[in-house]
mmCIF file of C-alpha atoms in Angstrom:
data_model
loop_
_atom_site.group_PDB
_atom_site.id
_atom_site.type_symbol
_atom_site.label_atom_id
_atom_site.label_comp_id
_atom_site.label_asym_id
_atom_site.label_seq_id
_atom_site.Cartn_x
_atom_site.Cartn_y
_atom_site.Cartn_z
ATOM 1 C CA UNK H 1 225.039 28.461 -28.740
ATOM 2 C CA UNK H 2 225.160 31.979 -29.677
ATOM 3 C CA UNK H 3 222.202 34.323 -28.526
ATOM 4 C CA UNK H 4 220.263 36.944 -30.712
ATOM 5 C CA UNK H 5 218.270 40.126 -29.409
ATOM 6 C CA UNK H 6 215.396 40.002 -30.190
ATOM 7 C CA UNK H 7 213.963 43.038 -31.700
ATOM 8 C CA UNK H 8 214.701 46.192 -29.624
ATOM 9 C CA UNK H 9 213.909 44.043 -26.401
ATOM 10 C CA UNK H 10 216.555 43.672 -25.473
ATOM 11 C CA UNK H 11 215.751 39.905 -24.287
ATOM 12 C CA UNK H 12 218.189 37.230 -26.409
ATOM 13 C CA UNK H 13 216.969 34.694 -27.530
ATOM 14 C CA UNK H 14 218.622 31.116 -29.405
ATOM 15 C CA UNK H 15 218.555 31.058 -32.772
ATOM 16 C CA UNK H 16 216.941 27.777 -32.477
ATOM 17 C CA UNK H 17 213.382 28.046 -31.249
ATOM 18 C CA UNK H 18 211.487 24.765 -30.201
ATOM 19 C CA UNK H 19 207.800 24.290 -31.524
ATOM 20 C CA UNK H 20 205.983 22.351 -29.640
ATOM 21 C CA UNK H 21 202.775 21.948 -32.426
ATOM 22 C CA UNK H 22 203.818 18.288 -32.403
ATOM 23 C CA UNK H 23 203.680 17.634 -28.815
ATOM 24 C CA UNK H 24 200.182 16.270 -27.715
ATOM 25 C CA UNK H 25 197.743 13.779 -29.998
ATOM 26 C CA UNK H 26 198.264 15.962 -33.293
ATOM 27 C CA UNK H 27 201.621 14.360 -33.040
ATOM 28 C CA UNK H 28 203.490 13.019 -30.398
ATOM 29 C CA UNK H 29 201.472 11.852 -27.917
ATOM 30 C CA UNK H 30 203.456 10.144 -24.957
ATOM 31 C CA UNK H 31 203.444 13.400 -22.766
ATOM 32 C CA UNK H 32 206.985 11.809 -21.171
ATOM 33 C CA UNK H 33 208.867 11.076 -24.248
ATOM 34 C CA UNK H 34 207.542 14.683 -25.247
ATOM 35 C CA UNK H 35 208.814 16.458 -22.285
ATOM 36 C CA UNK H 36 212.407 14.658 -22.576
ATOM 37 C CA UNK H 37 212.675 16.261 -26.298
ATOM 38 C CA UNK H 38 211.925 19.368 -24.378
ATOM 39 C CA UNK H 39 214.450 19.008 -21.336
ATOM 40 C CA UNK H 40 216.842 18.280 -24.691
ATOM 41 C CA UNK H 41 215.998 20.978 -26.140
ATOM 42 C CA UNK H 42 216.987 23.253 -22.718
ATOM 43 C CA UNK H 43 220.051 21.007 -22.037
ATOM 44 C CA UNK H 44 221.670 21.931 -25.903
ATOM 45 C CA UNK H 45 220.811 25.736 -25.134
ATOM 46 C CA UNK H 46 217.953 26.335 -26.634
ATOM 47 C CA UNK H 47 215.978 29.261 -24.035
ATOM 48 C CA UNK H 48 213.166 29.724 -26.291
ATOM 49 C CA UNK H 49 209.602 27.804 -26.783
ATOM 50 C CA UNK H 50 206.716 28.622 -28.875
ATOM 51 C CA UNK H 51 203.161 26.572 -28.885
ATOM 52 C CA UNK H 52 199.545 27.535 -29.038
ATOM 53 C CA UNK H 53 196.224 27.411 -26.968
ATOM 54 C CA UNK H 54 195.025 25.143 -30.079
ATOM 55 C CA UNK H 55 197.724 22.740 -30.590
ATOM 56 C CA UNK H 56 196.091 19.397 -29.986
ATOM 57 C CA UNK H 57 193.605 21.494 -27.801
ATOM 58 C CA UNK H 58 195.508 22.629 -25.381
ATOM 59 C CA UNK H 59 197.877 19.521 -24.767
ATOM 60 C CA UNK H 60 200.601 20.870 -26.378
ATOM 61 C CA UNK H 61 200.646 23.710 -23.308
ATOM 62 C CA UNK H 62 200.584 21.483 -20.931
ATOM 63 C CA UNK H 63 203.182 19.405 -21.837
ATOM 64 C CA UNK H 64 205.063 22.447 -21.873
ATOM 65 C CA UNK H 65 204.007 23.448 -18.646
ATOM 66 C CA UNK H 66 205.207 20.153 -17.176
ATOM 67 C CA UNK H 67 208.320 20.269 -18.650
ATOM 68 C CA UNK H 68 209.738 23.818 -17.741
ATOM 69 C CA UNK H 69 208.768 22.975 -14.056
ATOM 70 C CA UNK H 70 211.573 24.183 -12.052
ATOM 71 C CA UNK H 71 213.317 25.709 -15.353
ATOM 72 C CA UNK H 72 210.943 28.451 -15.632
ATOM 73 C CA UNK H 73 212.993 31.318 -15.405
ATOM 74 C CA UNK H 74 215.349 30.054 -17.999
ATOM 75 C CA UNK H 75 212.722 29.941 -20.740
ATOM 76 C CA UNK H 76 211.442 32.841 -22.897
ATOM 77 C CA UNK H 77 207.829 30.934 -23.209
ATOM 78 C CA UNK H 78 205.355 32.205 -26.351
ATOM 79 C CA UNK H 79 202.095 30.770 -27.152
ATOM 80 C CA UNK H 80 199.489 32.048 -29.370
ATOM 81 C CA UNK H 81 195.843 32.436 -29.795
ATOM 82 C CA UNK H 82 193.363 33.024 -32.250
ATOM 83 C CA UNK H 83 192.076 30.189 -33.351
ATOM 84 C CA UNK H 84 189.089 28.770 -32.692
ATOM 85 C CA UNK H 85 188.638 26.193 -29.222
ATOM 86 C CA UNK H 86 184.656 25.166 -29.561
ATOM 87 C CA UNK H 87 183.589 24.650 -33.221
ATOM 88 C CA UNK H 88 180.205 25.261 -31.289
ATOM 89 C CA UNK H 89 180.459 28.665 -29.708
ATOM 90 C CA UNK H 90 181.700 31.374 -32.413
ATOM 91 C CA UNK H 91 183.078 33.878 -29.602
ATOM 92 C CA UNK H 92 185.625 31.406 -29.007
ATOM 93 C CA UNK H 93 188.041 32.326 -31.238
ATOM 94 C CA UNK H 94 189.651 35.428 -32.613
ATOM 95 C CA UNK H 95 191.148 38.862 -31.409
ATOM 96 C CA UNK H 96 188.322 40.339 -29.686
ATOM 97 C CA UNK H 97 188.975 41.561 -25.967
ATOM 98 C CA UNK H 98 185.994 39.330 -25.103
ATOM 99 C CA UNK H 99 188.063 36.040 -26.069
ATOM 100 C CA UNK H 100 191.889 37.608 -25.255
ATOM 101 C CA UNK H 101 191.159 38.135 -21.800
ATOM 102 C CA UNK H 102 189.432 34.894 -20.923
ATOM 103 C CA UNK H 103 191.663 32.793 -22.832
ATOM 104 C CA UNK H 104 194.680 34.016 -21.324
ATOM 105 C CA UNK H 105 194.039 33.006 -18.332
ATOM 106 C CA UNK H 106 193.381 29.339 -20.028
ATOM 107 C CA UNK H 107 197.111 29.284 -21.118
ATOM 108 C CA UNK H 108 198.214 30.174 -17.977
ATOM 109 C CA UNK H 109 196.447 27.577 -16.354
ATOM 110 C CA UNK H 110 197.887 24.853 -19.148
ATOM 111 C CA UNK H 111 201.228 26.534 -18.968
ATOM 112 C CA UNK H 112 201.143 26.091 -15.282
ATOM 113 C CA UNK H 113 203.030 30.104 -14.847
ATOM 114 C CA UNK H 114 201.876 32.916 -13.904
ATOM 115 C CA UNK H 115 203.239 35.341 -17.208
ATOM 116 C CA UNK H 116 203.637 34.180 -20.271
ATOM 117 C CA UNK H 117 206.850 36.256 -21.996
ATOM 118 C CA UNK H 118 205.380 36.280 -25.596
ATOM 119 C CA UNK H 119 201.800 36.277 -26.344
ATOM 120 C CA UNK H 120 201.106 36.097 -29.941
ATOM 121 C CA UNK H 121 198.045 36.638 -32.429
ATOM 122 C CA UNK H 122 197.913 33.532 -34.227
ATOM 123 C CA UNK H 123 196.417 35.022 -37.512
ATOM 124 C CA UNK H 124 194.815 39.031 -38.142
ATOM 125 C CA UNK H 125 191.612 39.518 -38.454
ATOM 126 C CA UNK H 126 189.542 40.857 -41.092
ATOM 127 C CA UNK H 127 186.775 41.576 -38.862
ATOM 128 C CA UNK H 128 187.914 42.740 -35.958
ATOM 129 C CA UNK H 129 189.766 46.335 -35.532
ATOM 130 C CA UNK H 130 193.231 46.101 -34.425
ATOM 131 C CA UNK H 131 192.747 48.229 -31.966
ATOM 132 C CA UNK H 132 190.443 46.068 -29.883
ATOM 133 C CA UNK H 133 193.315 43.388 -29.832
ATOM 134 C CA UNK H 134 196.013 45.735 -29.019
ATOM 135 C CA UNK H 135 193.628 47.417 -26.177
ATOM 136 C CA UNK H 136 193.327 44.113 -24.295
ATOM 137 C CA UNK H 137 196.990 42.934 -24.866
ATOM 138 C CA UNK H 138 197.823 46.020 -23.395
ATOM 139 C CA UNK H 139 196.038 45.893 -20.497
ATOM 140 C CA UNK H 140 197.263 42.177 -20.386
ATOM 141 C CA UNK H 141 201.013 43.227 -19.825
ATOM 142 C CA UNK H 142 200.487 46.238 -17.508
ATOM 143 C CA UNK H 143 198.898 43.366 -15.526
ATOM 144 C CA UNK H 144 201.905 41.838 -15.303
ATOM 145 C CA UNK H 145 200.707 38.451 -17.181
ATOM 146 C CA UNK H 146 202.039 38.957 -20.451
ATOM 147 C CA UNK H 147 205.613 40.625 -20.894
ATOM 148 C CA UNK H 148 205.611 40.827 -24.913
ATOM 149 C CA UNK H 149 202.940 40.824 -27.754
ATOM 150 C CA UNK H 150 203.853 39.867 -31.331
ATOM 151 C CA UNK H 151 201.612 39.238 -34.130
ATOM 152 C CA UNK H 152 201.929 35.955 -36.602
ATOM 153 C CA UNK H 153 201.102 35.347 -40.682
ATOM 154 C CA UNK H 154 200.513 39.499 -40.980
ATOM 155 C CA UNK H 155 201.163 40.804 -44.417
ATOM 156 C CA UNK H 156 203.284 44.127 -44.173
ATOM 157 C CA UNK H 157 200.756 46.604 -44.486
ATOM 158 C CA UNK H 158 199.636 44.871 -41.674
ATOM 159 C CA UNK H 159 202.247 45.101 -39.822
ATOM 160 C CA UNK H 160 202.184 48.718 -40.345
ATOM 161 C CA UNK H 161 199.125 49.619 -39.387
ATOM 162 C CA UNK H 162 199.390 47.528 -36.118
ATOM 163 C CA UNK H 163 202.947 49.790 -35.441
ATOM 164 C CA UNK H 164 200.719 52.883 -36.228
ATOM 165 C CA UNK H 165 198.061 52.129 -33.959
ATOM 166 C CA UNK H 166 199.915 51.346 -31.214
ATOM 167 C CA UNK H 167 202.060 54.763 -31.506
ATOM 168 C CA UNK H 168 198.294 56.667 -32.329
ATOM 169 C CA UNK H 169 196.751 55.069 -28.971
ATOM 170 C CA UNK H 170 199.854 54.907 -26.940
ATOM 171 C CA UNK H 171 199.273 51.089 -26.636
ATOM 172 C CA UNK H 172 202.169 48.307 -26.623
ATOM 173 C CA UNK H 173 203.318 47.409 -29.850
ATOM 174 C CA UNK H 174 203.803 43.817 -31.637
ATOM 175 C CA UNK H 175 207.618 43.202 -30.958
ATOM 176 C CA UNK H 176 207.502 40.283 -32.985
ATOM 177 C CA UNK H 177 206.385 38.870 -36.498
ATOM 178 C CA UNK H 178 205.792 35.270 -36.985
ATOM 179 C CA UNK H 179 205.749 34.052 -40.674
ATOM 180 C CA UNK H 180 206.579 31.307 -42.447
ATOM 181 C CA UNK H 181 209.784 31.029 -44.209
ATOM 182 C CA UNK H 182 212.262 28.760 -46.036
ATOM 183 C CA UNK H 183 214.102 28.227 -49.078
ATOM 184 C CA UNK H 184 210.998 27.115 -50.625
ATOM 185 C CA UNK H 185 208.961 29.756 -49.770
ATOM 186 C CA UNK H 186 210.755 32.839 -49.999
ATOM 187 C CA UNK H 187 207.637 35.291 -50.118
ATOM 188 C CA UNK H 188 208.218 37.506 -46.897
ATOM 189 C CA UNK H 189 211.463 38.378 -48.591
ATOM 190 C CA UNK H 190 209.526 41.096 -50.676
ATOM 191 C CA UNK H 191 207.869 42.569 -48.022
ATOM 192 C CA UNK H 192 207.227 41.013 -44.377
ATOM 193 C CA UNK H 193 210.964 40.899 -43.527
ATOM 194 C CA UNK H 194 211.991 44.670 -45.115
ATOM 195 C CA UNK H 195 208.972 46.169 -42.989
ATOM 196 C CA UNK H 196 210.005 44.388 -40.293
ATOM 197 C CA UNK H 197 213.487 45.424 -40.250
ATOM 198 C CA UNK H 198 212.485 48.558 -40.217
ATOM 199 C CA UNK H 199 209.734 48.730 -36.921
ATOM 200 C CA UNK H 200 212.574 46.850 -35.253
ATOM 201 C CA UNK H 201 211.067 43.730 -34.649
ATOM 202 C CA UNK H 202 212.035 40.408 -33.899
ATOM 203 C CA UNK H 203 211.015 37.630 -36.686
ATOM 204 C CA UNK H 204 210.152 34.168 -35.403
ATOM 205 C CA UNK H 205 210.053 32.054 -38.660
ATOM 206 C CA UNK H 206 208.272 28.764 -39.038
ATOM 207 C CA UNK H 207 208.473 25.924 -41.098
ATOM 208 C CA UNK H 208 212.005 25.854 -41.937
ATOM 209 C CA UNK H 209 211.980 22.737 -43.295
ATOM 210 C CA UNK H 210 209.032 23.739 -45.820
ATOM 211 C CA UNK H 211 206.606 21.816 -43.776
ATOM 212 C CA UNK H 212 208.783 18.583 -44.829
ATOM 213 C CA UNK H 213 209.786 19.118 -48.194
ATOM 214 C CA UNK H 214 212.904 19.757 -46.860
ATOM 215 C CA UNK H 215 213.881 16.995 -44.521
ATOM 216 C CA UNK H 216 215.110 14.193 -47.104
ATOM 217 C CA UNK H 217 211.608 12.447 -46.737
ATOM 218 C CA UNK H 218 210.546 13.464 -50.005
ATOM 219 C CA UNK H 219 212.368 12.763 -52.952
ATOM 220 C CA UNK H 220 212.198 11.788 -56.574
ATOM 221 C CA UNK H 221 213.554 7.877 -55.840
ATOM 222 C CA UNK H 222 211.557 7.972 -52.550
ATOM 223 C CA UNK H 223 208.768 4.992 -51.858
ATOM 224 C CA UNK H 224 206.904 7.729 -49.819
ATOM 225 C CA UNK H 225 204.747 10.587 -51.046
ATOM 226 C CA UNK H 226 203.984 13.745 -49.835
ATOM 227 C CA UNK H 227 200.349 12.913 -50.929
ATOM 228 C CA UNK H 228 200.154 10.438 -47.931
ATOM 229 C CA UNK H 229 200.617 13.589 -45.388
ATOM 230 C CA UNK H 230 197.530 14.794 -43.511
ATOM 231 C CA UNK H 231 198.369 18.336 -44.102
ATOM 232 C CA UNK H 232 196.779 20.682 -46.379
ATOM 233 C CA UNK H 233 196.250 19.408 -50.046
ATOM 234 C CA UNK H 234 196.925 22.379 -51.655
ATOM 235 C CA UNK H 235 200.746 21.893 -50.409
ATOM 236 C CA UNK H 236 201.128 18.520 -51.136
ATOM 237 C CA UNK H 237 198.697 17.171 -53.602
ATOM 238 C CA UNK H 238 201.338 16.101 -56.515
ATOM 239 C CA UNK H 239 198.841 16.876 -59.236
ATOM 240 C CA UNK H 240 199.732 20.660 -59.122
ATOM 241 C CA UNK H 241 203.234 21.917 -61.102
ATOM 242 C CA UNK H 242 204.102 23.453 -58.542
ATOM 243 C CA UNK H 243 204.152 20.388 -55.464
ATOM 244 C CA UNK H 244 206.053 18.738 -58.500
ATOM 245 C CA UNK H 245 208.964 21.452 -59.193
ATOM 246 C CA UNK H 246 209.385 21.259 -55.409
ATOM 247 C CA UNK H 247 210.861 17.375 -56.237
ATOM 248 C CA UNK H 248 213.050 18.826 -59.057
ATOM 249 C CA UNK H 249 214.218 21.667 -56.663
ATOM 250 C CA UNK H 250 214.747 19.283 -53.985
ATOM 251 C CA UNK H 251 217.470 17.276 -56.076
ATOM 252 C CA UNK H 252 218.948 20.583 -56.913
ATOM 253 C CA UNK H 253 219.200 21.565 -52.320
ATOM 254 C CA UNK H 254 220.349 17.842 -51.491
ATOM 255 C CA UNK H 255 223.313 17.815 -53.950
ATOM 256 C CA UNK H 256 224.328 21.909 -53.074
ATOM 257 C CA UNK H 257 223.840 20.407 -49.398
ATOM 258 C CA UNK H 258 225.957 16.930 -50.059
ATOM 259 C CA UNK H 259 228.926 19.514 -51.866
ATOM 260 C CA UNK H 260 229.086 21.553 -48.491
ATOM 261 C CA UNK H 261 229.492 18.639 -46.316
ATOM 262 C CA UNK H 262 225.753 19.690 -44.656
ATOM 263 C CA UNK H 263 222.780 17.612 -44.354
ATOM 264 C CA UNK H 264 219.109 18.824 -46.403
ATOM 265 C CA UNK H 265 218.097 19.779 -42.882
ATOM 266 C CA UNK H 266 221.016 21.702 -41.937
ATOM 267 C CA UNK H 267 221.043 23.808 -44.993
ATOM 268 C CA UNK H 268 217.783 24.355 -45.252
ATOM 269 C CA UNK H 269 217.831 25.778 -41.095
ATOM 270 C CA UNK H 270 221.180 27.537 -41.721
ATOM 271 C CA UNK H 271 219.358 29.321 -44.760
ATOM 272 C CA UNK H 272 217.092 30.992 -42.624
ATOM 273 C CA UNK H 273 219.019 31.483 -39.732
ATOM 274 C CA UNK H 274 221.823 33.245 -42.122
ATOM 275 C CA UNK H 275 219.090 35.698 -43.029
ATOM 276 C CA UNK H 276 220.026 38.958 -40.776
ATOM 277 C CA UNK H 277 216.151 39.767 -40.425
ATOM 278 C CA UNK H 278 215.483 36.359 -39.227
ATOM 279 C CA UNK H 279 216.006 36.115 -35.313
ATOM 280 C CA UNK H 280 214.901 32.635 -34.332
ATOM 281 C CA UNK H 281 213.918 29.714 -36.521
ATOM 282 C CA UNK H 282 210.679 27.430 -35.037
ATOM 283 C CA UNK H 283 211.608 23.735 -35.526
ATOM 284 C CA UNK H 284 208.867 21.527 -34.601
ATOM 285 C CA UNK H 285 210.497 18.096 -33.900
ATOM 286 C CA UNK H 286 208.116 15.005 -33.213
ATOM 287 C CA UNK H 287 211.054 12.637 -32.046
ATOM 288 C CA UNK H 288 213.946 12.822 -30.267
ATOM 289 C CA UNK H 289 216.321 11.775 -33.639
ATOM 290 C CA UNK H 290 214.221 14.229 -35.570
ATOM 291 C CA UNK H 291 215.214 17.132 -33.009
ATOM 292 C CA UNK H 292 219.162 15.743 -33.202
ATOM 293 C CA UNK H 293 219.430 16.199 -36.560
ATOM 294 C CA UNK H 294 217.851 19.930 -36.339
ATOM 295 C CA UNK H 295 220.488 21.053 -33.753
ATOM 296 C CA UNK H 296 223.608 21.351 -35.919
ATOM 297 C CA UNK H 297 222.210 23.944 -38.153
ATOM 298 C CA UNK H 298 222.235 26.316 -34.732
ATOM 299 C CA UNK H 299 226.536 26.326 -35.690
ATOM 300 C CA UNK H 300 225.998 26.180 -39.469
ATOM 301 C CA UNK H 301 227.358 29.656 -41.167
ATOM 302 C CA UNK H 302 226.886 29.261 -45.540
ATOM 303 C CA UNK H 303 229.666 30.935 -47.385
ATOM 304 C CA UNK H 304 228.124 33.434 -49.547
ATOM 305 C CA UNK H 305 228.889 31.116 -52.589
ATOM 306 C CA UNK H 306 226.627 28.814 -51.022
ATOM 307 C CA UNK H 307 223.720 31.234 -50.606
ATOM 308 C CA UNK H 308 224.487 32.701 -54.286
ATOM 309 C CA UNK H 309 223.794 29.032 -55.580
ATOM 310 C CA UNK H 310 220.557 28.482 -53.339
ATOM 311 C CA UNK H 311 219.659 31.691 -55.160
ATOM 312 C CA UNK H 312 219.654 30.428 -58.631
ATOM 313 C CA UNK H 313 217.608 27.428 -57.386
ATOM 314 C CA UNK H 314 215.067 29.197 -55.693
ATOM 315 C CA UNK H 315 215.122 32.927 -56.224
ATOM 316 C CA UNK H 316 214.875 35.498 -53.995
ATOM 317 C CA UNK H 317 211.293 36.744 -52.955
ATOM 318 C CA UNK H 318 209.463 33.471 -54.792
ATOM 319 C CA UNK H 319 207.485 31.211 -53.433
ATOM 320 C CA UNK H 320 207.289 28.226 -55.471
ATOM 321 C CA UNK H 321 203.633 26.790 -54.454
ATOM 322 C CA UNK H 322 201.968 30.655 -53.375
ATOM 323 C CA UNK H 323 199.935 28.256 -50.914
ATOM 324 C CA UNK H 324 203.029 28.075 -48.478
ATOM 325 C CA UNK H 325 203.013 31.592 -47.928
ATOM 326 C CA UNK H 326 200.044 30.871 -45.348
ATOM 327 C CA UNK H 327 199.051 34.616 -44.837
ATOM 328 C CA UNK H 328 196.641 35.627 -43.204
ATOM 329 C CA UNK H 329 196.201 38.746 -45.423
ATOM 330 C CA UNK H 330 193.422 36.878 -47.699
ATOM 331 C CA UNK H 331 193.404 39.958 -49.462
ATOM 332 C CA UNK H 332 197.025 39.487 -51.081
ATOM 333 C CA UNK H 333 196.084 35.779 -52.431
ATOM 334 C CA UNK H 334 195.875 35.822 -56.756
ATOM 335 C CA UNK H 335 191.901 35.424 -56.673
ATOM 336 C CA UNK H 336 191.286 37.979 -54.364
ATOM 337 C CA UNK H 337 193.721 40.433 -56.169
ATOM 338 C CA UNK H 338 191.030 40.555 -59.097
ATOM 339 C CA UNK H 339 187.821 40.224 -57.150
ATOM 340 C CA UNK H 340 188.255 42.005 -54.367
#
């Protein structure tokens, strides 16, 4: 497997990144067939995890932990937080230095290490000044637990005024942007991934596979239904256009995919892995087959007649449901465009 800087760390990283969101009761919850994905995982090259303190509360990060026992040093390890851990006590959530400094120390604990290499915000805040987070993230790495801070679903003027404020208040920087991205949702290509670039930054994508859409699950002849998934409804109810043009488009991806002698998951990973602002791609596999069938794409390179026709399906910069963009920037959503 080939390895990527990432950013202007000068730390590389695989272009497969394993996302362990699934590991733990929101998914797969026998903690030993979870940490054998993992050892997988490690074993095909992959030196890169990402999870979060609220991934089936916690579990997720301690599966982790159990698995990289004895492997540590060959793991770049990022988690995230942000969101909220006690639906009963409001200060348990968010960027403040209040929660950033306690809850650190949680994921360590989980994690079982005593750093964590990338510690990400999970989502910006509205309310809180980015300052504040930056302040205690700083302090966190010239205390020797955290080695890198990156940021995750910020819009690009986002992005830019974290950059600014860290040059401003000589504080460390976000080295890394986390959005979503895949040939289905194409937003960041207008923004997110330009501004990026540019501040140098590593991009950690997720949901390559279009949070399913693009696996082969769903089709048009298909018994199943994306309406039977326990994710958001606004992504999957079938009643909107949109949900439904993602069937049409589907057809469209298999059949391009079928003609290069690629699966629908290996063209839809190679897509964003192709992409030279993309560094790592976060596949989130549930199963041992389901992580199999992601690791081909690591070796996949599209001719550029390939990408031309993926760009008359889907074109360049569109998101086909604006719901998959999942920014935090509430500000940049249609509604709040007019009413803001």
């Amino acid at each position: 497997m080939e390895y990527r800087l990432l950013g202007r760390t000068g730390v590389k990283v695989s272009p497969l990144c394993l996302g362990a969101m699934m590991f733990g009761p929101w998914g797969n919850n026998d903690h030993a067939d979870a940490i054998r994905i993992i050892h997988r995982a490690l074993d095909a090259g992959i030196n890169f995890i990402d999870t979060a303190d609220v991934y089936s509360g916690g579990t997720s990060e301690e599966i982790v932990g159990k698995a990289i026992e004895g492997r540590r040093d060959d793991v770049f390890l990022a988690t995230k937080f942000f969101m909220p851990m006690n639906p009963d006590d409001p200060n348990q959530s968010g960027g403040s230095r209040r929660w950033i400094i306690r809850e650190v120390e949680n994921s360590l604990r989980r994690l079982n290490t005593e750093y964590i290499d990338l510690y990400q915000v999970h989502r910006p805040s509205p309310d809180t000044d980015v300052e504040e987070t930056l302040g205690a993230l700083t302090d966190l790495v010239r205390q020797g637990k955290v080695r890198y801070i990156g940021s995750s679903s910020y819009s690009g003027s986002q992005i830019v005024e974290a950059q600014w404020a860290a040059r401003e208040r000589n504080l460390e920087r976000f080295v890394t942007e986390q959005p979503p991205y895949s040939i289905l949702a194409r937003g960041i290509e207008e923004d997110v991934l330009p501004t990026v670039q540019r501040h140098g930054m590593g991009t950690l994508s997720y949901s390559p596979l279009a949070g399913g859409w693009l696996s082969g699950r769903w089709r048009k002849d298909s018994v199943s239904s994306p309406t039977s998934s326990a994710r958001p409804s606004a992504r999957f109810d079938m009643t909107r256009f949109a949900n439904q043009r993602k069937l049409d488009l589907v057809e469209d991806l298999a059949q391009l995919a079928e003609e290069s002698g690629l699966s629908l998951i290996e063209l839809a990973i190679a897509f964003v892995i192709n992409h030279p602002g993309i560094t790592s791609a976060i596949v989130g596999p549930r199963t041992m087959a389901q992580l199999e069938s992601y690791l081909p794409a690591a070796s996949v390179a599209l001719t550029a007649d390939v990408l031309d026709r993926i760009d008359e399906i889907v074109e360049p910069g569109v998101t086909v449901n604006p719901d998959d963009n999942s920014y935090g920037a509430h500000e940049l959503t249609p509604r709040a465009r007019r009413r803001r």
